[in-house]
Short mmCIF file of C-alpha atoms in Angstrom, two decimals:
data_model
loop_
_atom_site.label_atom_id
_atom_site.label_comp_id
_atom_site.label_asym_id
_atom_site.label_seq_id
_atom_site.Cartn_x
_atom_site.Cartn_y
_atom_site.Cartn_z
CA MET A 74 85.44 48.00 104.39
CA THR A 75 88.99 49.09 103.74
CA THR A 76 91.96 47.45 102.03
CA ARG A 77 95.47 47.84 103.43
CA TYR A 78 98.17 48.63 100.87
CA LYS A 79 101.90 48.40 101.51
CA MET A 80 103.82 50.52 99.03
CA THR A 81 107.49 51.22 98.38
CA LEU A 82 108.51 54.62 97.06
CA ALA A 83 111.44 56.81 96.13
CA TYR A 84 111.58 60.55 96.60
CA ASP A 85 113.94 63.39 95.99
CA GLY A 86 113.82 65.15 99.36
CA HIS A 87 115.35 68.46 98.39
CA LEU A 88 112.06 70.27 97.83
CA PHE A 89 110.21 68.60 100.71
CA HIS A 90 110.03 69.78 104.27
CA GLY A 91 110.64 66.19 105.37
CA PHE A 92 108.39 63.15 105.38
CA GLN A 93 105.97 63.98 108.18
CA SER A 94 102.85 66.07 107.55
CA GLN A 95 103.06 69.59 108.90
CA PRO A 96 100.52 72.34 108.43
CA GLY A 97 101.50 74.77 105.68
CA GLN A 98 104.56 72.76 104.61
CA ARG A 99 105.12 70.60 101.56
CA THR A 100 105.84 67.12 102.94
CA VAL A 101 105.92 63.60 101.49
CA GLN A 102 103.24 62.23 103.80
CA GLY A 103 101.01 65.27 103.26
CA THR A 104 101.40 65.04 99.47
CA ILE A 105 100.43 61.35 99.41
CA GLU A 106 97.52 61.85 101.81
CA ALA A 107 96.19 64.69 99.65
CA ALA A 108 96.43 62.48 96.53
CA LEU A 109 94.59 59.60 98.24
CA THR A 110 91.88 61.94 99.48
CA LYS A 111 91.44 63.08 95.90
CA MET A 112 91.11 59.46 94.74
CA THR A 113 88.45 58.74 97.37
CA LYS A 114 86.65 61.99 96.49
CA GLY A 115 87.11 63.42 99.95
CA LYS A 116 87.37 60.52 102.38
CA VAL A 117 90.43 61.08 104.51
CA VAL A 118 93.12 58.39 104.16
CA LEU A 119 95.95 58.40 106.67
CA VAL A 120 99.41 57.29 105.61
CA GLU A 121 101.84 55.55 107.98
CA GLY A 122 105.53 55.62 107.09
CA SER A 123 108.25 53.20 108.19
CA GLY A 124 109.88 56.24 109.73
CA ARG A 125 110.30 59.95 109.20
CA THR A 126 112.98 61.49 107.08
CA ASP A 127 114.09 65.07 107.68
CA ALA A 128 113.93 68.00 105.29
CA GLY A 129 116.32 67.43 102.40
CA VAL A 130 116.75 63.69 103.10
CA HIS A 131 115.98 61.33 100.20
CA ALA A 132 114.51 57.86 99.88
CA LEU A 133 115.10 55.07 97.42
CA GLY A 134 113.07 52.52 99.38
CA GLN A 135 110.75 54.20 101.87
CA VAL A 136 107.72 52.05 102.75
CA ILE A 137 104.24 53.23 103.71
CA HIS A 138 100.89 51.64 104.43
CA PHE A 139 97.35 53.00 104.30
CA ASP A 140 93.80 51.69 104.44
CA TYR A 141 91.93 52.44 101.27
CA PRO A 142 88.15 52.72 101.67
CA GLY A 143 85.65 51.27 99.23
CA ALA A 144 86.17 48.78 96.42
CA LYS A 145 89.43 46.81 96.33
CA ILE A 146 91.79 48.06 93.62
CA PRO A 147 94.41 45.60 92.27
CA PRO A 148 97.86 46.59 93.61
CA GLU A 149 99.37 47.29 90.19
CA ARG A 150 96.46 49.61 89.39
CA MET A 151 96.93 51.40 92.72
CA LEU A 152 100.61 51.86 91.79
CA PHE A 153 99.69 53.33 88.42
CA ALA A 154 96.90 55.52 89.79
CA LEU A 155 99.09 57.04 92.49
CA ASN A 156 102.07 57.59 90.18
CA SER A 157 99.78 59.33 87.70
CA ILE A 158 98.83 62.00 90.23
CA MET A 159 102.12 62.31 92.15
CA PRO A 160 104.42 65.29 91.65
CA LEU A 161 107.57 64.27 89.78
CA ASP A 162 109.72 64.11 92.93
CA ILE A 163 107.84 61.08 94.29
CA ALA A 164 107.67 57.72 92.48
CA PHE A 165 106.05 54.57 93.77
CA ARG A 166 107.99 51.42 92.95
CA GLN A 167 106.04 48.52 94.42
CA SER A 168 102.54 47.89 95.69
CA GLU A 169 100.91 44.99 97.49
CA ILE A 170 97.77 44.31 99.48
CA VAL A 171 98.58 43.19 103.00
CA ASP A 172 96.70 41.84 105.98
CA GLU A 173 95.43 44.43 108.46
CA SER A 174 97.81 43.00 111.06
CA PHE A 175 100.73 44.37 109.00
CA HIS A 176 102.15 47.65 110.27
CA VAL A 177 104.86 49.41 108.31
CA ARG A 178 106.65 50.68 111.41
CA TYR A 179 106.10 47.93 113.99
CA ASN A 180 106.86 45.11 111.56
CA ALA A 181 110.12 46.58 110.25
CA LYS A 182 113.06 44.38 111.27
CA GLY A 183 115.68 46.88 110.30
CA LYS A 184 116.56 49.75 108.01
CA TRP A 185 119.34 50.50 105.60
CA TYR A 186 120.56 54.06 105.25
CA ARG A 187 123.15 55.18 102.74
CA TYR A 188 125.15 58.39 103.00
CA ARG A 189 127.14 59.89 100.10
CA VAL A 190 129.95 62.38 100.67
CA SER A 191 131.56 64.35 97.86
CA LEU A 192 135.30 64.82 98.38
CA ASP A 193 135.56 67.42 95.60
CA HIS A 194 136.83 70.80 96.60
CA PHE A 195 133.88 72.33 94.78
CA VAL A 196 130.93 69.97 94.57
CA ASP A 197 129.71 68.88 91.14
CA PRO A 198 126.65 71.09 90.39
CA PHE A 199 124.62 67.97 89.59
CA LYS A 200 125.28 66.51 93.04
CA ARG A 201 124.72 69.49 95.27
CA PHE A 202 121.33 68.26 96.50
CA TYR A 203 122.40 64.59 96.59
CA SER A 204 125.62 64.44 98.62
CA GLY A 205 127.25 65.74 101.74
CA HIS A 206 130.57 67.54 101.37
CA TYR A 207 133.96 66.96 102.99
CA PRO A 208 136.75 68.61 101.01
CA TYR A 209 139.53 67.39 103.31
CA PRO A 210 141.96 64.46 103.17
CA VAL A 211 140.54 61.21 104.55
CA ASP A 212 142.07 57.80 105.20
CA LEU A 213 139.54 55.26 103.93
CA VAL A 214 141.10 52.26 105.69
CA LYS A 215 141.07 54.05 109.05
CA MET A 216 137.36 54.70 108.68
CA GLN A 217 136.70 51.11 107.62
CA ILE A 218 138.51 49.72 110.66
CA ALA A 219 136.87 52.18 113.05
CA ALA A 220 133.39 51.52 111.63
CA ARG A 221 133.53 47.90 112.79
CA ASP A 222 133.38 49.15 116.40
CA LEU A 223 129.81 50.32 115.72
CA VAL A 224 128.61 46.81 114.89
CA GLY A 225 126.69 45.01 117.63
CA THR A 226 124.15 45.92 120.28
CA HIS A 227 124.92 49.26 121.92
CA ASP A 228 123.32 52.20 123.64
CA PHE A 229 123.56 54.84 120.88
CA THR A 230 122.77 57.85 123.13
CA SER A 231 126.00 59.57 122.06
CA PHE A 232 124.80 59.54 118.45
CA THR A 233 121.42 61.18 118.63
CA ALA A 234 120.28 64.76 118.85
CA SER A 235 119.18 65.43 122.42
CA GLY A 236 115.55 66.14 123.14
CA GLY A 237 114.05 63.05 121.50
CA GLN A 238 111.15 61.34 123.24
CA ILE A 239 112.46 57.82 122.85
CA LYS A 240 113.92 56.57 126.16
CA ASN A 241 115.47 53.27 125.10
CA LYS A 242 118.41 54.04 122.86
CA VAL A 243 119.76 50.51 122.60
CA ARG A 244 119.88 49.32 119.01
CA THR A 245 121.62 46.54 117.11
CA MET A 246 123.89 47.65 114.30
CA TYR A 247 124.02 44.74 111.86
CA TYR A 248 126.25 46.11 109.16
CA VAL A 249 128.48 49.11 108.46
CA ASN A 250 130.43 49.58 105.27
CA VAL A 251 132.53 52.47 103.96
CA LYS A 252 133.70 52.51 100.36
CA LYS A 253 134.97 54.96 97.81
CA ASP A 254 133.37 55.58 94.44
CA ASP A 255 136.45 56.76 92.54
CA THR A 256 134.57 57.88 89.42
CA ALA A 257 132.31 60.16 91.45
CA ASN A 258 135.05 61.01 94.00
CA GLU A 259 132.56 60.18 96.72
CA LEU A 260 132.57 58.15 99.91
CA ILE A 261 129.58 55.86 100.40
CA PHE A 262 128.60 54.90 103.94
CA ASP A 263 126.09 52.08 104.47
CA PHE A 264 124.42 51.35 107.81
CA ILE A 265 121.93 48.58 108.55
CA CYS A 266 120.47 48.79 112.04
CA SER A 267 117.47 47.45 113.94
CA GLY A 268 116.37 51.08 114.22
CA PHE A 269 117.86 54.53 113.91
CA LEU A 270 117.62 57.38 116.39
CA TYR A 271 117.05 60.98 115.39
CA ASN A 272 120.01 62.28 113.33
CA MET A 273 121.96 59.09 114.10
CA VAL A 274 123.34 58.41 110.61
CA ARG A 275 124.38 62.00 110.10
CA ILE A 276 126.20 62.06 113.44
CA LEU A 277 127.89 58.71 112.78
CA VAL A 278 129.10 59.93 109.38
CA ALA A 279 130.45 63.15 110.91
CA MET A 280 132.38 61.11 113.49
CA LEU A 281 133.78 58.67 110.95
CA LEU A 282 134.94 61.57 108.77
CA GLU A 283 136.77 63.07 111.78
CA ILE A 284 138.49 59.71 112.28
CA GLY A 285 139.36 59.54 108.57
CA ASN A 286 140.81 63.03 108.72
CA GLY A 287 142.86 62.28 111.85
CA LYS A 288 141.00 64.73 114.07
CA ARG A 289 139.86 61.87 116.25
CA PRO A 290 141.74 58.65 117.13
CA ARG A 291 140.88 55.52 115.19
CA ASP A 292 139.92 53.63 118.33
CA ASP A 293 137.67 56.36 119.75
CA ILE A 294 134.30 54.72 119.06
CA PRO A 295 134.10 52.35 122.06
CA ARG A 296 134.86 55.31 124.35
CA VAL A 297 132.21 57.51 122.70
CA ILE A 298 129.60 54.74 122.90
CA ALA A 299 130.37 54.16 126.59
CA ALA A 300 130.14 57.88 127.39
CA CYS A 301 126.41 58.02 126.45
CA ASP A 302 126.83 61.72 125.85
CA ARG A 303 125.91 63.64 122.69
CA GLU A 304 128.59 66.24 123.45
CA GLN A 305 131.22 63.69 122.41
CA VAL A 306 130.34 64.27 118.74
CA ARG A 307 129.31 67.80 118.00
CA GLU A 308 129.10 67.62 114.22
CA THR A 309 126.16 66.43 112.11
CA ALA A 310 126.65 65.74 108.40
CA GLN A 311 124.31 67.59 106.00
CA ALA A 312 120.87 66.21 105.17
CA SER A 313 121.53 66.28 101.42
CA GLY A 314 123.78 63.17 101.47
CA LEU A 315 121.31 60.89 103.25
CA PHE A 316 119.14 58.24 101.54
CA LEU A 317 116.72 55.80 103.17
CA TYR A 318 117.81 52.88 101.04
CA HIS A 319 115.75 49.91 102.15
CA VAL A 320 113.43 48.72 104.92
CA PHE A 321 113.65 45.05 105.93
CA TYR A 322 110.43 43.20 106.81
CA GLY A 323 111.90 39.70 106.76
CA GLU A 324 115.00 38.76 108.74
CA ILE A 325 118.16 40.66 107.83
CA PRO A 326 120.03 38.53 105.25
CA GLN A 327 123.06 36.66 106.59
CA LYS A 328 125.48 38.62 104.38
CA TYR A 329 124.53 41.79 106.27
CA ARG A 330 124.94 40.27 109.74
CA GLN A 331 128.44 41.47 110.67
CA ASP A 332 127.29 41.29 114.31
CA LEU A 333 127.22 37.48 114.06
CA GLU A 334 130.69 37.18 112.52
CA MET B 1101 145.77 96.24 80.37
CA THR B 1102 143.54 93.19 80.42
CA THR B 1103 144.21 89.46 80.46
CA ARG B 1104 142.06 87.05 78.46
CA TYR B 1105 140.96 83.91 80.30
CA LYS B 1106 139.47 80.83 78.66
CA MET B 1107 137.50 78.79 81.17
CA THR B 1108 135.57 75.54 81.03
CA LEU B 1109 132.54 75.11 83.26
CA ALA B 1110 129.66 72.81 84.17
CA TYR B 1111 126.23 73.95 85.19
CA ASP B 1112 122.94 72.48 86.23
CA GLY B 1113 120.57 74.42 83.99
CA HIS B 1114 117.31 73.65 85.73
CA LEU B 1115 117.22 76.82 87.83
CA PHE B 1116 118.67 79.10 85.13
CA HIS B 1117 116.76 80.98 82.50
CA GLY B 1118 119.35 79.84 79.97
CA PHE B 1119 122.93 80.97 79.35
CA GLN B 1120 122.43 84.40 77.86
CA SER B 1121 122.06 87.49 80.07
CA GLN B 1122 118.53 88.85 80.22
CA PRO B 1123 117.30 91.68 82.38
CA GLY B 1124 115.52 90.44 85.49
CA GLN B 1125 116.30 86.77 84.83
CA ARG B 1126 118.78 84.44 86.52
CA THR B 1127 121.15 83.37 83.73
CA VAL B 1128 124.57 81.71 83.61
CA GLN B 1129 126.25 84.57 81.75
CA GLY B 1130 124.64 87.16 84.03
CA THR B 1131 125.71 85.27 87.15
CA ILE B 1132 129.34 85.03 86.00
CA GLU B 1133 129.46 88.66 84.87
CA ALA B 1134 128.09 89.78 88.24
CA ALA B 1135 130.76 87.71 90.05
CA LEU B 1136 133.56 89.14 87.90
CA THR B 1137 132.30 92.67 88.46
CA LYS B 1138 132.44 91.98 92.19
CA MET B 1139 136.05 90.76 91.86
CA THR B 1140 137.06 93.92 89.97
CA LYS B 1141 135.19 96.08 92.49
CA GLY B 1142 132.81 97.44 89.91
CA LYS B 1143 134.61 97.34 86.56
CA VAL B 1144 132.28 95.68 84.09
CA VAL B 1145 133.64 92.44 82.62
CA LEU B 1146 131.80 90.95 79.65
CA VAL B 1147 131.65 87.19 79.24
CA GLU B 1148 131.54 85.50 75.81
CA GLY B 1149 130.21 81.95 75.65
CA SER B 1150 130.92 79.34 72.98
CA GLY B 1151 127.18 79.40 72.42
CA ARG B 1152 123.90 79.88 74.23
CA THR B 1153 122.04 77.13 75.98
CA ASP B 1154 118.30 77.43 76.56
CA ALA B 1155 116.43 77.48 79.86
CA GLY B 1156 116.74 74.08 81.55
CA VAL B 1157 119.64 72.91 79.35
CA HIS B 1158 122.78 71.77 81.16
CA ALA B 1159 126.50 71.93 80.46
CA LEU B 1160 129.36 69.64 81.37
CA GLY B 1161 131.89 71.45 79.19
CA GLN B 1162 130.70 74.93 78.28
CA VAL B 1163 133.59 77.30 77.46
CA ILE B 1164 133.73 81.05 78.00
CA HIS B 1165 136.29 83.80 77.65
CA PHE B 1166 136.57 87.22 79.23
CA ASP B 1167 139.11 90.01 79.54
CA TYR B 1168 140.07 90.61 83.14
CA PRO B 1169 141.27 94.14 83.88
CA GLY B 1170 144.20 94.94 86.13
CA ALA B 1171 146.91 92.67 87.47
CA LYS B 1172 147.33 89.24 85.91
CA ILE B 1173 146.02 86.46 88.17
CA PRO B 1174 147.46 82.93 87.68
CA PRO B 1175 144.82 80.74 85.97
CA GLU B 1176 144.50 78.25 88.85
CA ARG B 1177 143.89 81.17 91.24
CA MET B 1178 141.23 82.57 88.91
CA LEU B 1179 139.58 79.14 88.91
CA PHE B 1180 139.58 79.02 92.70
CA ALA B 1181 138.42 82.64 93.11
CA LEU B 1182 135.48 82.23 90.75
CA ASN B 1183 134.41 78.88 92.20
CA SER B 1184 134.49 80.40 95.67
CA ILE B 1185 131.87 82.99 94.77
CA MET B 1186 129.76 80.96 92.33
CA PRO B 1187 126.34 79.62 93.31
CA LEU B 1188 126.45 75.83 93.72
CA ASP B 1189 124.87 75.15 90.33
CA ILE B 1190 127.93 76.46 88.44
CA ALA B 1191 131.39 74.93 88.74
CA PHE B 1192 134.47 75.96 86.81
CA ARG B 1193 136.64 73.01 85.76
CA GLN B 1194 139.58 74.47 83.84
CA SER B 1195 141.22 77.82 83.41
CA GLU B 1196 143.92 79.14 81.12
CA ILE B 1197 145.28 82.46 79.94
CA VAL B 1198 144.99 82.83 76.17
CA ASP B 1199 146.13 85.25 73.54
CA GLU B 1200 143.74 88.08 72.72
CA SER B 1201 143.32 86.62 69.25
CA PHE B 1202 141.48 83.66 70.80
CA HIS B 1203 137.70 83.87 70.61
CA VAL B 1204 135.58 81.24 72.30
CA ARG B 1205 132.90 81.26 69.60
CA TYR B 1206 134.83 81.99 66.39
CA ASN B 1207 137.64 79.53 67.21
CA ALA B 1208 135.36 76.60 68.07
CA LYS B 1209 135.83 73.81 65.52
CA GLY B 1210 132.81 71.85 66.67
CA LYS B 1211 130.57 71.02 69.57
CA TRP B 1212 129.42 67.86 71.23
CA TYR B 1213 125.89 67.68 72.62
CA ARG B 1214 124.54 64.74 74.57
CA TYR B 1215 120.85 64.02 75.08
CA ARG B 1216 119.51 61.57 77.69
CA VAL B 1217 116.02 60.07 77.42
CA SER B 1218 114.39 58.12 80.22
CA LEU B 1219 112.32 55.20 78.96
CA ASP B 1220 110.69 54.62 82.37
CA HIS B 1221 106.94 54.88 82.47
CA PHE B 1222 107.31 57.18 85.48
CA VAL B 1223 110.63 59.00 85.51
CA ASP B 1224 113.01 58.39 88.43
CA PRO B 1225 112.53 61.40 90.78
CA PHE B 1226 116.30 61.96 90.79
CA LYS B 1227 116.39 62.32 87.01
CA ARG B 1228 113.41 64.53 86.37
CA PHE B 1229 115.53 67.63 85.70
CA TYR B 1230 118.27 65.67 83.90
CA SER B 1231 116.55 63.63 81.19
CA GLY B 1232 113.90 63.81 78.53
CA HIS B 1233 111.09 61.28 78.68
CA TYR B 1234 109.78 58.79 76.12
CA PRO B 1235 107.73 56.04 77.76
CA TYR B 1236 107.03 54.19 74.50
CA PRO B 1237 108.64 51.19 72.82
CA VAL B 1238 111.69 52.04 70.70
CA ASP B 1239 113.87 49.98 68.38
CA LEU B 1240 117.46 50.94 69.17
CA VAL B 1241 118.97 49.41 66.03
CA LYS B 1242 116.52 51.28 63.78
CA MET B 1243 117.58 54.57 65.37
CA GLN B 1244 121.27 53.67 65.06
CA ILE B 1245 120.93 52.89 61.35
CA ALA B 1246 118.81 55.99 60.66
CA ALA B 1247 121.18 58.27 62.58
CA ARG B 1248 123.98 57.56 60.08
CA ASP B 1249 121.99 59.47 57.45
CA LEU B 1250 122.60 62.64 59.46
CA VAL B 1251 126.38 62.37 59.14
CA GLY B 1252 128.00 64.59 56.55
CA THR B 1253 127.55 68.14 55.25
CA HIS B 1254 123.88 69.06 54.90
CA ASP B 1255 121.51 72.00 54.99
CA PHE B 1256 119.84 71.45 58.37
CA THR B 1257 116.94 73.89 57.79
CA SER B 1258 114.40 71.14 58.55
CA PHE B 1259 115.88 70.77 62.03
CA THR B 1260 115.79 74.26 63.42
CA ALA B 1261 113.07 76.37 64.92
CA SER B 1262 111.98 78.91 62.35
CA GLY B 1263 112.63 82.59 62.95
CA GLY B 1264 116.38 82.35 63.57
CA GLN B 1265 118.60 85.08 62.15
CA ILE B 1266 121.23 82.77 60.76
CA LYS B 1267 120.85 82.45 56.99
CA ASN B 1268 123.37 79.72 56.21
CA LYS B 1269 122.10 76.48 57.71
CA VAL B 1270 124.70 74.20 56.17
CA ARG B 1271 126.66 72.32 58.84
CA THR B 1272 128.87 69.25 58.95
CA MET B 1273 127.72 66.50 61.25
CA TYR B 1274 130.88 64.58 62.22
CA TYR B 1275 129.48 61.96 64.53
CA VAL B 1276 126.14 60.62 65.74
CA ASN B 1277 125.78 57.78 68.20
CA VAL B 1278 122.75 56.28 69.93
CA LYS B 1279 123.20 53.84 72.79
CA LYS B 1280 121.22 52.42 75.67
CA ASP B 1281 122.23 52.67 79.31
CA ASP B 1282 120.45 49.57 80.63
CA THR B 1283 121.07 50.31 84.30
CA ALA B 1284 119.46 53.72 84.03
CA ASN B 1285 116.94 52.58 81.38
CA GLU B 1286 117.94 55.60 79.34
CA LEU B 1287 118.86 56.26 75.73
CA ILE B 1288 121.94 58.39 75.19
CA PHE B 1289 122.25 60.37 71.95
CA ASP B 1290 125.59 61.98 71.06
CA PHE B 1291 126.01 64.52 68.27
CA ILE B 1292 129.25 66.20 67.20
CA CYS B 1293 128.74 68.90 64.60
CA SER B 1294 130.62 71.90 63.18
CA GLY B 1295 127.84 74.02 64.69
CA PHE B 1296 124.29 73.59 65.92
CA LEU B 1297 121.25 75.59 64.91
CA TYR B 1298 118.59 76.73 67.36
CA ASN B 1299 116.79 73.70 68.91
CA MET B 1300 118.57 71.40 66.44
CA VAL B 1301 119.55 68.61 68.88
CA ARG B 1302 116.10 68.54 70.48
CA ILE B 1303 114.42 68.29 67.07
CA LEU B 1304 116.85 65.58 65.88
CA VAL B 1305 116.19 63.54 69.03
CA ALA B 1306 112.43 63.89 68.60
CA MET B 1307 112.72 62.66 65.01
CA LEU B 1308 114.96 59.72 65.89
CA LEU B 1309 112.53 58.67 68.64
CA GLU B 1310 109.69 58.72 66.09
CA ILE B 1311 111.77 56.45 63.86
CA GLY B 1312 112.55 54.16 66.81
CA ASN B 1313 108.87 53.96 67.68
CA GLY B 1314 107.88 53.18 64.08
CA LYS B 1315 105.90 56.39 63.60
CA ARG B 1316 108.28 57.43 60.84
CA PRO B 1317 110.09 55.21 58.32
CA ARG B 1318 113.69 54.30 59.03
CA ASP B 1319 114.88 55.83 55.74
CA ASP B 1320 113.04 59.15 56.21
CA ILE B 1321 116.04 61.33 57.07
CA PRO B 1322 117.40 61.99 53.52
CA ARG B 1323 113.90 63.08 52.51
CA VAL B 1324 113.50 65.38 55.52
CA ILE B 1325 116.93 66.94 54.95
CA ALA B 1326 116.15 67.56 51.26
CA ALA B 1327 112.78 69.14 52.09
CA CYS B 1328 114.43 72.07 53.97
CA ASP B 1329 111.17 72.54 55.83
CA ARG B 1330 110.70 72.66 59.59
CA GLU B 1331 107.14 71.38 59.25
CA GLN B 1332 108.59 67.92 58.46
CA VAL B 1333 109.42 67.41 62.16
CA ARG B 1334 106.94 69.03 64.49
CA GLU B 1335 108.18 67.66 67.80
CA THR B 1336 110.99 69.06 69.97
CA ALA B 1337 112.39 66.97 72.83
CA GLN B 1338 112.37 68.58 76.29
CA ALA B 1339 115.21 70.87 77.41
CA SER B 1340 115.89 68.82 80.55
CA GLY B 1341 117.67 65.98 78.69
CA LEU B 1342 120.18 68.18 76.87
CA PHE B 1343 123.83 68.64 77.91
CA LEU B 1344 126.51 70.71 76.17
CA TYR B 1345 129.18 68.07 76.60
CA HIS B 1346 132.33 69.45 74.99
CA VAL B 1347 133.57 72.22 72.71
CA PHE B 1348 136.42 71.38 70.32
CA TYR B 1349 139.12 73.99 69.69
CA GLY B 1350 141.57 71.69 67.94
CA GLU B 1351 140.60 69.49 65.00
CA ILE B 1352 137.87 66.93 65.72
CA PRO B 1353 139.67 63.66 66.63
CA GLN B 1354 139.69 61.02 63.91
CA LYS B 1355 137.59 58.60 65.97
CA TYR B 1356 134.71 61.08 65.82
CA ARG B 1357 134.93 61.65 62.07
CA GLN B 1358 132.23 59.32 60.79
CA ASP B 1359 131.88 61.70 57.82
CA LEU B 1360 135.30 60.56 56.56
CA GLU B 1361 134.55 56.84 56.86
#
């Protein structure tokens, strides 16, 4: 008898070697699995994540599920129990018991990633682990106009690190937004997509910054998409600016469906 | 021939063993002195700070001065040169050349410290190095009323760790403010004083939290001040919530002179 828990969590990725368990490395998945194994006094509990995040990448709304053996624990007590034994760079936010047909990866309808870029010449010491860095002039409106060319259903082969095992690289981009936080002197990029390929957000941000800086024409995106060639965008923005912001399990809300506009 | 520079800087204190140079420890002063010695190709340059901050304590507006040997460098070039060789947890904000009669510690008219306290049961992973923690109920208005009893010229012996070398513990508290940041679920304490004793802000915050939580009567402060006895307040809030916010070299602005109201 096991009980399936779906839990939402935040983590500061800068001291983790990514989400996925790896022998000898401190990872988010490995840390949670070790905590659960402690709670069950040795029974191994496997954690499934909605997706992996790389070393240095953060989460505000990562989602996991796991099957807890033995007596059913109320979800709010599971939340409290796990938070009590987590290191301070992981915090669970929500907990619910779900049917065993629920799968955190297969049931996800889309994901929201946010990327923050500091435009300061020298990055604020308090942001060095929590932003990318682009100390060059950028034209916000140019990036905003160009970003709309990403919306829709496309083959995103040009925007993923080569060598991945996933063959089908067609995804639907529902929403892209670029804004400036003037107080922080940061750009904030938001992407909601049916699924993200390896390094996709970081490559997209690097390309949009090149457009903003005038190194690449404003109307270059349709050409790059059509090329299906990673060599078209050689840069990848730093891991430190990337946050897994939210995972959608219901339909994507209408206000984020730019592809239907 | 040397030139005296006055420079304002921010630092993230969580990976420093405090401000003051100590053999074998990573400190802010030691890091800056090592950088300046590199710039002068080996001539030792000593850095004076407006005051020390402890291990884990941060600064948004620490001020230092030093005498740079050799040719005069324009202040904005000094700023750029130092930032270029600083580790990412120190950032210089302002630079000016001052007369040799200026001394960063003796000329300071007052200092502003800010203390942030997370009220979350489990602290946000992104704030764990940048806030103290008090997961108990607090009455904000009680703390605000009590805090006013700190304003004025008092002997602050009850609010400093014993064993300090400074005999005269009379200081003038110009301004105390307690507010709540609802978005962050944090309390923010601001103190502007003619000078701070060792651990003074962290002890004051611990006492105000006890008043807010009802563990100590709201009108206890005059009694504690009069007692001149550190045993009256045994708690000290954590270093992580403390920020040296600003150092005043001109007169304290009228709007921060609650002692004159």
